[in-house]
Each structure stands twice: as structure tokens, then as C-alpha cells.
Coordinates of C-alpha atoms and ligand atoms in Angstrom, one line a residue:
M1 CA 10.1 -43.0 -38.2
L2 CA 10.5 -39.8 -39.2
P3 CA 13.0 -39.5 -41.9
A4 CA 16.0 -37.6 -40.6
K5 CA 15.4 -34.5 -41.7
F6 CA 12.4 -34.4 -39.3
K7 CA 14.4 -35.6 -36.7
T8 CA 13.6 -33.8 -33.0
P9 CA 17.0 -32.2 -32.5
S10 CA 18.7 -32.9 -29.6
Q11 CA 19.2 -31.1 -26.6
K12 CA 23.0 -31.1 -27.1
S13 CA 21.9 -29.3 -30.6
L14 CA 19.6 -27.5 -28.9
N15 CA 21.6 -26.2 -26.1
R16 CA 24.3 -24.8 -29.0
R17 CA 21.5 -23.2 -30.8
M18 CA 20.5 -21.2 -27.4
A19 CA 23.7 -20.6 -26.4
S20 CA 24.3 -18.1 -29.7
I21 CA 21.4 -16.4 -28.9
P22 CA 22.7 -13.2 -26.9
D23 CA 21.6 -13.5 -23.4
G24 CA 18.0 -11.7 -23.0
L25 CA 16.9 -12.5 -26.1
V26 CA 15.0 -15.2 -25.8
R27 CA 12.4 -15.3 -22.7
R28 CA 9.4 -18.1 -20.7
C29 CA 6.4 -17.2 -20.4
P30 CA 6.2 -17.5 -16.7
V31 CA 2.0 -17.6 -17.3
C32 CA 1.4 -19.9 -20.4
H33 CA 5.1 -21.5 -20.3
T34 CA 5.5 -19.7 -24.1
T35 CA 9.2 -19.5 -25.4
F36 CA 9.7 -16.3 -27.5
L37 CA 12.3 -13.8 -29.1
T38 CA 12.7 -10.7 -26.6
D39 CA 13.2 -8.6 -30.3
H40 CA 10.5 -6.7 -30.3
W41 CA 8.7 -6.7 -27.2
E42 CA 9.5 -2.6 -26.2
P43 CA 8.5 -0.9 -24.7
A44 CA 4.9 -2.8 -23.2
R45 CA 7.0 -6.5 -22.8
L46 CA 4.5 -8.3 -23.1
C47 CA 4.2 -12.3 -23.5
P48 CA 3.1 -12.6 -27.7
A49 CA 0.9 -15.6 -26.5
C50 CA -1.2 -14.7 -23.5
G51 CA -0.4 -11.0 -23.1
Y52 CA 1.1 -11.5 -19.9
G53 CA 2.9 -8.5 -19.1
F54 CA 6.7 -8.8 -17.7
R55 CA 7.9 -7.1 -14.6
L56 CA 9.0 -3.3 -16.0
T57 CA 10.8 -0.8 -14.0
A58 CA 9.1 1.9 -12.0
M59 CA 10.8 4.0 -14.7
Q60 CA 10.1 2.2 -17.6
R61 CA 6.6 2.4 -15.9
I62 CA 6.3 6.1 -16.1
K63 CA 7.9 6.5 -19.6
L64 CA 4.7 4.1 -20.8
T65 CA 1.9 5.6 -19.0
M66 CA 2.5 9.6 -18.4
D67 CA 3.3 12.2 -20.6
T68 CA 5.1 14.9 -18.1
F69 CA 6.9 13.2 -14.8
Q70 CA 8.5 15.5 -12.3
E71 CA 10.0 13.0 -10.0
T72 CA 9.6 13.9 -6.2
N73 CA 12.2 12.4 -2.6
A74 CA 14.0 11.0 -4.9
Q75 CA 17.0 11.1 -1.8
L76 CA 15.1 8.8 0.5
T77 CA 16.6 5.6 1.0
V78 CA 17.4 3.1 4.3
P79 CA 18.1 5.3 7.4
D80 CA 21.8 4.2 8.7
R81 CA 20.0 2.4 11.3
Y82 CA 20.2 -1.0 9.3
T83 CA 24.3 -1.8 9.3
D84 CA 23.9 -5.8 8.2
A85 CA 25.6 -6.3 5.7
A86 CA 23.9 -8.7 3.7
Y87 CA 20.5 -6.2 3.6
Q88 CA 23.0 -3.3 2.7
A89 CA 24.0 -5.6 -0.5
K90 CA 20.7 -6.2 -1.2
I91 CA 19.9 -2.9 -1.4
A92 CA 23.4 -2.1 -3.4
R93 CA 22.0 -4.1 -5.6
G94 CA 18.8 -3.1 -6.0
R95 CA 19.9 1.0 -6.5
Q96 CA 21.9 -0.7 -9.4
L97 CA 19.2 -2.3 -11.6
T98 CA 16.7 0.3 -10.8
G99 CA 18.1 3.2 -10.7
L100 CA 16.2 4.5 -7.5
N101 CA 17.6 4.1 -3.4
E102 CA 14.1 2.3 -2.4
S103 CA 11.6 0.8 -3.7
V104 CA 9.0 3.4 -5.1
L105 CA 8.9 6.3 -7.2
T106 CA 7.3 9.5 -6.8
G107 CA 6.0 12.6 -8.4
F108 CA 3.6 14.2 -10.2
G109 CA 3.2 15.1 -14.3
T110 CA 0.0 14.8 -16.8
I111 CA -1.8 11.9 -18.7
D112 CA -3.6 12.8 -21.8
H113 CA -4.0 16.5 -20.3
Q114 CA -4.5 15.3 -16.2
S115 CA -2.1 16.2 -13.6
T116 CA -2.2 13.9 -10.9
A117 CA 0.0 12.6 -8.3
I118 CA 1.9 9.0 -9.1
G119 CA 3.5 6.0 -7.4
V120 CA 4.8 3.5 -8.9
M121 CA 6.6 0.5 -6.5
D122 CA 9.7 -1.1 -8.2
A123 CA 9.9 -5.7 -8.3
F124 CA 13.3 -5.3 -8.8
F125 CA 14.4 -3.5 -6.0
V126 CA 14.6 -6.1 -3.1
M127 CA 11.2 -7.5 -4.1
G128 CA 9.5 -4.3 -3.9
S129 CA 9.6 -5.2 -0.4
L130 CA 7.7 -1.6 1.9
G131 CA 10.6 -0.6 3.6
T132 CA 10.4 2.7 6.4
A133 CA 11.7 5.2 3.4
T134 CA 9.1 3.2 0.7
G135 CA 6.2 4.0 3.2
E136 CA 7.8 7.2 3.8
K137 CA 7.5 8.3 0.0
I138 CA 3.9 7.1 -1.0
T139 CA 2.4 8.9 2.3
R140 CA 4.5 12.1 0.9
L141 CA 3.0 11.1 -2.1
F142 CA -0.9 11.2 -0.8
D143 CA -0.3 14.2 1.4
E144 CA 1.0 16.3 -1.5
A145 CA -1.3 15.1 -3.2
T146 CA -3.6 16.7 -1.0
A147 CA -2.3 20.0 -0.7
K148 CA -2.3 20.1 -4.3
Q149 CA -5.9 18.8 -4.7
L150 CA -4.8 16.1 -7.1
P151 CA -6.3 12.4 -7.8
V152 CA -3.4 9.8 -7.2
I153 CA -2.3 7.0 -9.1
L154 CA -0.4 3.8 -7.9
F155 CA 1.2 0.6 -9.2
T156 CA 1.5 -1.8 -7.0
S157 CA 3.9 -4.4 -7.2
S158 CA 5.8 -5.8 -4.3
G159 CA 6.6 -9.1 -1.6
G160 CA 5.1 -6.9 1.1
A161 CA 7.2 -5.2 4.3
R162 CA 10.2 -5.6 4.2
M163 CA 11.3 -8.9 7.3
Q164 CA 14.8 -6.9 7.2
E165 CA 13.0 -3.6 8.8
G166 CA 11.1 -5.7 10.9
I167 CA 8.3 -3.6 12.9
H168 CA 9.0 -0.2 11.6
S169 CA 8.2 -1.7 8.2
L170 CA 5.0 -3.3 9.8
M171 CA 4.2 0.2 10.5
Q172 CA 4.2 1.5 6.7
M173 CA 0.7 -0.4 6.6
A174 CA -0.7 1.9 9.6
K175 CA 1.2 5.1 8.6
V176 CA 0.0 5.3 4.7
S177 CA -3.6 4.7 5.0
A178 CA -3.7 7.3 7.6
A179 CA -2.7 9.1 4.2
V180 CA -4.8 7.5 1.8
A181 CA -8.2 8.2 4.5
R182 CA -6.6 12.4 4.7
H183 CA -6.5 12.0 0.4
S184 CA -9.9 10.3 1.3
Q185 CA -11.3 13.4 3.0
A186 CA -10.1 15.5 0.7
G187 CA -13.2 14.1 -2.1
L188 CA -9.7 13.5 -3.9
L189 CA -9.6 10.6 -6.7
Y190 CA -7.5 7.1 -5.7
I191 CA -6.3 4.9 -8.2
V192 CA -4.6 1.6 -7.6
V193 CA -3.4 -0.9 -10.6
L194 CA -2.1 -4.4 -9.4
C195 CA 0.7 -5.5 -11.1
D196 CA 2.4 -8.7 -10.5
P197 CA 2.8 -10.2 -7.6
T198 CA 1.4 -7.8 -5.2
T199 CA 1.5 -9.4 -1.4
G200 CA 1.7 -9.5 1.7
G201 CA 1.6 -6.3 3.7
V202 CA 1.2 -4.3 1.1
T203 CA -2.2 -6.3 -0.3
A204 CA -3.5 -6.3 3.4
S205 CA -3.2 -2.2 3.5
F206 CA -3.3 0.6 0.4
A207 CA -3.3 -1.6 -2.4
M208 CA -6.6 -2.6 -1.3
Q209 CA -7.7 1.1 -0.7
G210 CA -8.5 2.5 -3.6
D211 CA -11.8 4.4 -5.2
L212 CA -10.9 2.3 -8.2
I213 CA -8.8 -0.9 -7.9
L214 CA -7.0 -2.0 -11.7
A215 CA -4.6 -5.1 -12.1
E216 CA -3.2 -6.2 -15.0
P217 CA -3.6 -9.4 -16.6
H218 CA -2.6 -12.6 -14.3
A219 CA -1.1 -10.2 -12.1
L220 CA -0.1 -12.8 -9.0
V221 CA -2.2 -10.7 -6.0
G222 CA -3.1 -12.2 -2.4
F223 CA -1.3 -12.0 0.9
A224 CA 0.5 -15.6 1.8
G225 CA 2.7 -17.3 -0.4
R226 CA 0.6 -20.5 -1.7
R227 CA 3.4 -22.0 0.1
V228 CA 2.4 -20.8 3.8
I229 CA -1.2 -21.5 2.8
E230 CA -1.0 -25.3 1.8
Q231 CA 1.2 -26.2 5.0
T232 CA -1.9 -23.8 6.7
I233 CA -4.6 -25.3 5.3
H234 CA -3.0 -29.0 4.3
Q235 CA -4.9 -28.1 1.1
T236 CA -4.0 -27.8 -2.2
P237 CA -5.2 -23.9 -3.6
P238 CA -6.4 -24.5 -7.7
A239 CA -4.0 -23.5 -9.8
D240 CA -4.9 -20.1 -10.8
F241 CA -6.2 -18.7 -7.2
Q242 CA -4.0 -16.0 -6.4
R243 CA -4.2 -14.6 -10.2
A244 CA -6.2 -11.0 -11.3
E245 CA -9.0 -12.9 -12.9
T246 CA -10.2 -14.8 -10.0
V247 CA -9.5 -11.9 -7.6
L248 CA -11.6 -9.8 -10.7
Q249 CA -14.2 -13.2 -10.4
H250 CA -14.6 -12.4 -6.2
G251 CA -15.1 -8.8 -6.7
F252 CA -11.5 -8.0 -5.0
I253 CA -11.2 -6.1 -8.8
D254 CA -12.9 -3.5 -10.5
A255 CA -11.3 -4.0 -13.8
I256 CA -8.4 -5.6 -15.9
V257 CA -6.7 -3.3 -18.0
A258 CA -4.4 -5.5 -20.3
R259 CA -1.0 -3.0 -20.6
P260 CA -1.4 -1.7 -24.8
Q261 CA -5.0 0.0 -22.9
L262 CA -4.1 0.9 -19.8
K263 CA -3.1 4.6 -20.5
Q264 CA -5.6 5.8 -21.9
R265 CA -8.1 3.7 -18.6
L266 CA -6.2 5.8 -16.6
A267 CA -6.9 9.5 -18.6
D268 CA -10.9 8.5 -19.1
L269 CA -11.1 8.0 -15.8
L270 CA -9.4 10.3 -14.9
R271 CA -10.7 13.2 -16.5
L272 CA -15.0 11.4 -15.4
H273 CA -13.9 11.9 -12.6
K274 CA -13.1 15.3 -12.9
G275 CA -17.1 16.0 -14.7
E276 CA -15.5 15.9 -18.0
S277 CA -15.9 14.0 -20.5
Ligands
ZN1 ZN1 2.0 -16.2 -22.0

């Protein structure tokens, strides 16, 4: 038996100690389950043990990635025809959490002197779901980039099509895909960065249409959720079957890039595509 001074603290004592730590100062990594203090984790928000990148708002991502940034189509939002009170409450909460009017932030700017169009989906806005205005903003981003002869970088993070907007939401998959095709036919570069999580209708359309598809370490990348798959095939898939590392092994991703290296890697790829070195 251990001497009293080495005894494991009781749960009650642990709870008391945890209660004295301010909200948000302790996080548990969903990948490796390490618990850690977040006092030094800004701005990249990484797990110190496994490098998993916690979710960022679109604005935080822009600050990490861009040297200059000018937002476009910020006013586009959920159409008035969706009047359901529960849905309206979700939208209001998303606005409050992100400062955005929709689940994607779009605009133009520079990374290391390279001009580019950029879109960032925000998982804090109704789970980054693809609504009518989300699709419209991404479509306009591609069309404006085509007109300006610029590449597009898109960070995806989404639960998929937005059920509350029904068929109008599903239509965005085709609409954005058509804009991606127009951009591609103009010989322009499209780089996707798959962030945790990228699923559903976003995976089934523009998240997989990049000329180059990068992903963050341990990001969940899939179409249907684990429970749906288990109930459909009556088997238990391996624990890592929808993680970026597994998806890379199966050829759907070109590279996994850790968050601290991402900005430089994107700048290098933009420069390479322009024929500079
Ligand atoms: Zn971790």
C-alpha cells in the first residue's frame, strides 16, 4: 500500500481542484485523450501530445493563414423562407459564436506575397453545414477567382448538407461543383484543406474536387457517420477508418500537413503553380 502522501486523490478532491480552474483552461484531446492546460495553445490550438488541431473559427483560421485578407459577400445569409423557430435559434447561435452570417467565410488576400481566393468553412456555425447561402458564397468565390485568374484555397469543415434547407441545400453540391469546373477549365489551381470534420455532402462534392487535397492530422474525413455505417453493414469498422491518415493510405488525400507548417506549404504550392521557385 502506498504511503498516505502518495495516495491517488479522491474524485471529490479532483472535482474541487478542477472547479477552481477557469472555464476553458483545460481540454481533453478527442484523439489521444490527453488532458492539458490551454494557457499556451493560442493561436494554433494544438494537442501538445499528438498534434491534433482543435477546431478554429473561420476568423482564427484566416489570421493563421493569410497576410492580408478582404472579405467578400459577407451579407449573404439564410433566406427568409426558412422560418422554423428551432432553426432560427441555431442560426442565431452560429452568428453569436462566429461573427459570421453563414457557415463559410470567403474573400481574397495574400499568403507570403501570393494572391489567392480563400474560403473557410466554420464548424461553429450550425456544424459548418452546407446551406443555400453557404453554397452561393462558395460559388461566387470560384466565379470571382475565375474572373480574376486567381487560385482558390478552401478549408472544409462540415457536417454535410443542411437538413433544415432540404433539397435547396443538396442542390448546392451541384452548383458549387459547376463553379469548380469553370475555374478548373480556366487552368486555375484549387487546393482543398480537409479539416476536422469533413463529412456528408461536402465530402461528396467540392471537398474531393481539389487539384491538390491536403488534410490536417487526425481530421475526420468521411461521408456517412460511423453509426449509420454500422447499422447498414452490421459490422464494426476499425477505430481509425475515417481518419485523415487512413484516407491518405487509400489515396484520397495528397498530403497531411501539420497546422504549424500549413501556411508555408500553401504559399510554396501557389508559387510552384505559378512557375516561380
Ligand atoms: Zn492528442
